[in-house]
Short mmCIF file of C-alpha atoms in Angstrom, two decimals:
data_model
loop_
_atom_site.label_atom_id
_atom_site.label_comp_id
_atom_site.label_asym_id
_atom_site.label_seq_id
_atom_site.Cartn_x
_atom_site.Cartn_y
_atom_site.Cartn_z
CA UNK I 1 36.98 -5.52 10.28
CA UNK I 2 33.26 -5.16 10.99
CA UNK I 3 31.49 -2.86 8.53
CA UNK I 4 27.81 -2.57 9.50
CA UNK I 5 27.09 0.14 6.92
CA UNK I 6 28.28 -2.03 4.04
CA UNK I 7 26.34 -5.04 5.28
CA UNK I 8 23.17 -3.01 5.68
CA UNK I 9 23.63 -1.47 2.24
CA UNK I 10 24.02 -4.91 0.63
CA UNK I 11 20.86 -6.03 2.42
CA UNK I 12 18.97 -2.97 1.17
CA UNK I 13 20.16 -3.54 -2.43
CA UNK I 14 19.15 -7.19 -2.26
CA UNK I 15 15.76 -6.25 -0.78
CA UNK I 16 15.22 -3.59 -3.43
CA UNK I 17 15.99 -6.06 -6.22
CA UNK I 18 13.55 -8.58 -4.75
CA UNK I 19 10.84 -5.95 -4.37
CA UNK I 20 11.30 -4.76 -7.96
CA UNK I 21 10.77 -8.32 -9.15
CA UNK I 22 7.60 -8.51 -7.09
CA UNK I 23 6.21 -5.15 -8.17
CA UNK I 24 6.93 -5.50 -11.89
CA UNK I 25 4.98 -3.09 -14.05
CA UNK I 26 2.11 -2.34 -11.77
CA UNK I 27 1.29 1.32 -11.41
CA UNK I 28 -2.09 2.19 -9.95
CA UNK I 29 -5.09 2.84 -12.11
CA UNK I 30 -4.75 6.41 -13.29
CA UNK I 31 -8.49 6.85 -13.75
CA UNK I 32 -9.15 6.20 -10.04
CA UNK I 33 -8.09 9.71 -9.02
CA UNK I 34 -10.57 11.17 -11.51
CA UNK I 35 -13.54 9.32 -10.04
CA UNK I 36 -15.75 10.39 -7.18
CA UNK I 37 -14.77 9.53 -3.62
CA UNK I 38 -17.37 7.81 -1.43
CA UNK I 39 -16.88 7.82 2.34
CA UNK I 40 -19.14 6.05 4.81
CA UNK I 41 -18.73 5.82 8.58
CA UNK I 42 -20.73 5.58 11.80
CA UNK I 43 -19.82 9.17 12.75
CA UNK I 44 -18.24 12.21 11.17
CA UNK I 45 -16.71 15.42 12.52
CA UNK I 46 -15.11 18.40 10.79
CA UNK I 47 -12.68 21.13 11.78
CA UNK I 48 -13.63 23.49 8.96
CA UNK I 49 -11.14 26.18 9.91
CA UNK I 50 -8.17 23.79 9.64
CA UNK I 51 -9.74 21.66 6.87
CA UNK I 52 -9.51 18.40 8.81
CA UNK I 53 -12.38 15.96 8.36
CA UNK I 54 -12.67 12.93 10.65
CA UNK I 55 -14.61 9.76 9.89
CA UNK I 56 -15.05 7.48 12.89
CA UNK I 57 -15.99 3.79 13.27
CA UNK I 58 -16.58 1.39 10.40
CA UNK I 59 -15.01 3.71 7.84
CA UNK I 60 -15.06 2.69 4.18
CA UNK I 61 -13.56 4.91 1.49
CA UNK I 62 -13.88 3.96 -2.16
CA UNK I 63 -12.72 5.61 -5.36
CA UNK I 64 -12.67 3.53 -8.53
CA UNK I 65 -10.78 0.33 -7.71
CA UNK I 66 -9.39 1.79 -4.46
CA UNK I 67 -10.92 0.76 -1.13
CA UNK I 68 -9.78 1.73 2.38
CA UNK I 69 -11.25 0.18 5.55
CA UNK I 70 -10.40 1.64 8.95
CA UNK I 71 -11.64 2.51 12.43
CA UNK I 72 -10.67 6.18 11.98
CA UNK I 73 -9.80 8.23 8.90
CA UNK I 74 -8.74 11.85 8.91
CA UNK I 75 -8.76 13.72 5.61
CA UNK I 76 -6.55 16.80 5.64
CA UNK I 77 -6.89 19.36 2.83
CA UNK I 78 -3.73 21.29 2.09
CA UNK I 79 -3.35 24.63 0.33
CA UNK I 80 -2.70 25.86 -2.34
CA UNK I 81 -4.10 23.07 -4.57
CA UNK I 82 -6.46 21.58 -1.97
CA UNK I 83 -4.43 18.34 -2.13
CA UNK I 84 -5.73 15.75 0.30
CA UNK I 85 -3.91 13.46 2.72
CA UNK I 86 -5.80 10.44 4.07
CA UNK I 87 -4.62 9.03 7.40
CA UNK I 88 -6.37 5.77 8.25
CA UNK I 89 -5.96 3.96 11.56
CA UNK I 90 -7.17 0.53 12.59
CA UNK I 91 -6.30 -2.90 13.90
CA UNK I 92 -5.48 -3.20 11.07
CA UNK I 93 -6.51 -0.57 8.56
CA UNK I 94 -6.54 -1.93 5.00
CA UNK I 95 -5.91 -0.48 1.55
CA UNK I 96 -6.74 -2.38 -1.64
CA UNK I 97 -6.42 -1.30 -5.26
CA UNK I 98 -6.35 -2.89 -8.68
CA UNK I 99 -3.27 -1.91 -10.66
CA UNK I 100 -3.10 -1.15 -14.39
CA UNK I 101 -2.02 -4.68 -15.21
CA UNK I 102 -5.16 -5.97 -13.46
CA UNK I 103 -3.36 -7.36 -10.42
CA UNK I 104 -4.55 -6.39 -6.95
CA UNK I 105 -2.32 -4.84 -4.32
CA UNK I 106 -3.33 -5.19 -0.68
CA UNK I 107 -1.79 -3.24 2.18
CA UNK I 108 -2.54 -3.44 5.87
CA UNK I 109 -1.08 -1.73 8.93
CA UNK I 110 -1.97 0.09 12.12
CA UNK I 111 -1.69 3.35 10.15
CA UNK I 112 -2.00 4.11 6.45
CA UNK I 113 -1.04 7.52 5.06
CA UNK I 114 -2.22 7.97 1.48
CA UNK I 115 -1.29 11.02 -0.59
CA UNK I 116 -2.98 10.71 -4.00
CA UNK I 117 -1.39 13.88 -5.41
CA UNK I 118 2.06 12.33 -4.83
CA UNK I 119 0.99 8.75 -5.74
CA UNK I 120 2.41 7.60 -2.39
CA UNK I 121 1.10 5.39 0.37
CA UNK I 122 3.05 4.86 3.61
CA UNK I 123 1.95 2.11 5.97
CA UNK I 124 3.36 1.75 9.47
CA UNK I 125 2.94 -0.48 12.50
CA UNK I 126 2.73 -4.17 11.56
CA UNK I 127 2.94 -3.17 7.90
CA UNK I 128 2.18 -5.80 5.27
CA UNK I 129 2.14 -5.49 1.47
CA UNK I 130 0.68 -8.33 -0.62
CA UNK I 131 0.81 -8.56 -4.39
CA UNK I 132 0.54 -11.52 -6.75
CA UNK I 133 0.95 -13.99 -3.89
CA UNK I 134 4.18 -12.38 -2.67
CA UNK I 135 4.44 -10.27 0.45
CA UNK I 136 6.68 -7.87 2.33
CA UNK I 137 6.30 -7.13 6.03
CA UNK I 138 8.05 -4.69 8.32
CA UNK I 139 7.52 -1.74 10.61
CA UNK I 140 7.09 0.75 7.76
CA UNK I 141 6.57 0.35 4.01
CA UNK I 142 6.47 3.17 1.48
CA UNK I 143 5.00 2.47 -1.96
CA UNK I 144 5.12 4.95 -4.85
CA UNK I 145 2.55 3.96 -7.48
CA UNK I 146 4.03 6.21 -10.18
CA UNK I 147 7.69 5.22 -9.92
CA UNK I 148 6.92 1.69 -8.65
CA UNK I 149 9.43 2.17 -5.84
CA UNK I 150 9.01 0.23 -2.61
CA UNK I 151 10.98 0.88 0.58
CA UNK I 152 10.50 -1.38 3.61
CA UNK I 153 12.01 -0.77 7.05
CA UNK I 154 11.92 -2.31 10.50
CA UNK I 155 12.71 -0.93 13.92
CA UNK I 156 15.56 -1.87 16.24
CA UNK I 157 16.71 -5.45 15.72
CA UNK I 158 13.61 -6.56 13.83
CA UNK I 159 13.90 -7.52 10.18
CA UNK I 160 11.96 -6.84 7.04
CA UNK I 161 10.63 -10.11 5.68
CA UNK I 162 9.95 -10.79 2.01
CA UNK I 163 8.25 -13.87 0.58
CA UNK I 164 8.39 -14.10 -3.22
CA UNK I 165 6.20 -16.50 -5.13
CA UNK I 166 7.36 -17.82 -8.49
CA UNK I 167 5.62 -16.45 -11.56
CA UNK I 168 2.97 -18.76 -13.00
CA UNK I 169 4.42 -19.64 -16.38
CA UNK I 170 1.09 -20.96 -17.57
CA UNK I 171 2.32 -24.53 -17.44
CA UNK I 172 0.13 -26.79 -19.47
CA UNK I 173 -2.32 -28.88 -17.54
CA UNK I 174 -2.18 -32.61 -18.16
CA UNK I 175 -4.55 -33.56 -20.95
CA UNK I 176 -7.18 -36.22 -20.46
CA UNK I 177 -6.53 -39.39 -22.40
CA UNK I 178 -8.59 -39.66 -25.55
CA UNK I 179 -9.77 -43.03 -26.74
#
């Protein structure tokens, strides 16, 4: 008897276990959200009434160890707390941040949606997550920095691909012969 739900569920559990091994203890730097945000671009436009700010061409956003590069970034301010949502688009748009353990995380996709107040980044369209030499690729990847939860999906018959690198156990280097 064919049971596609069970097969898919086993695949998701296996993928989740692999991703948890890759992510380890790597929440984002908490001090980043308390630092100033710098945005540079070739052009800027603002819809003040709707609180949507657009940065166009050669966009670079930096805040602490976080850096976003894109062709277009829209920053949407939401009431009541003035929480911001950053939507970056590019071919690809990139997101890089140093995590608390000092390891870098690099994301790239056609679209990056970053919600700092929720500690979530969602990348979609040729999505790729790289960390400590390992990588996950798919149509859409959601990463929660606070809970360290990763969810990767692909469309139609495509597959999510994961490449895990072994941990460097600090193997001793061969010593030079002493005479």
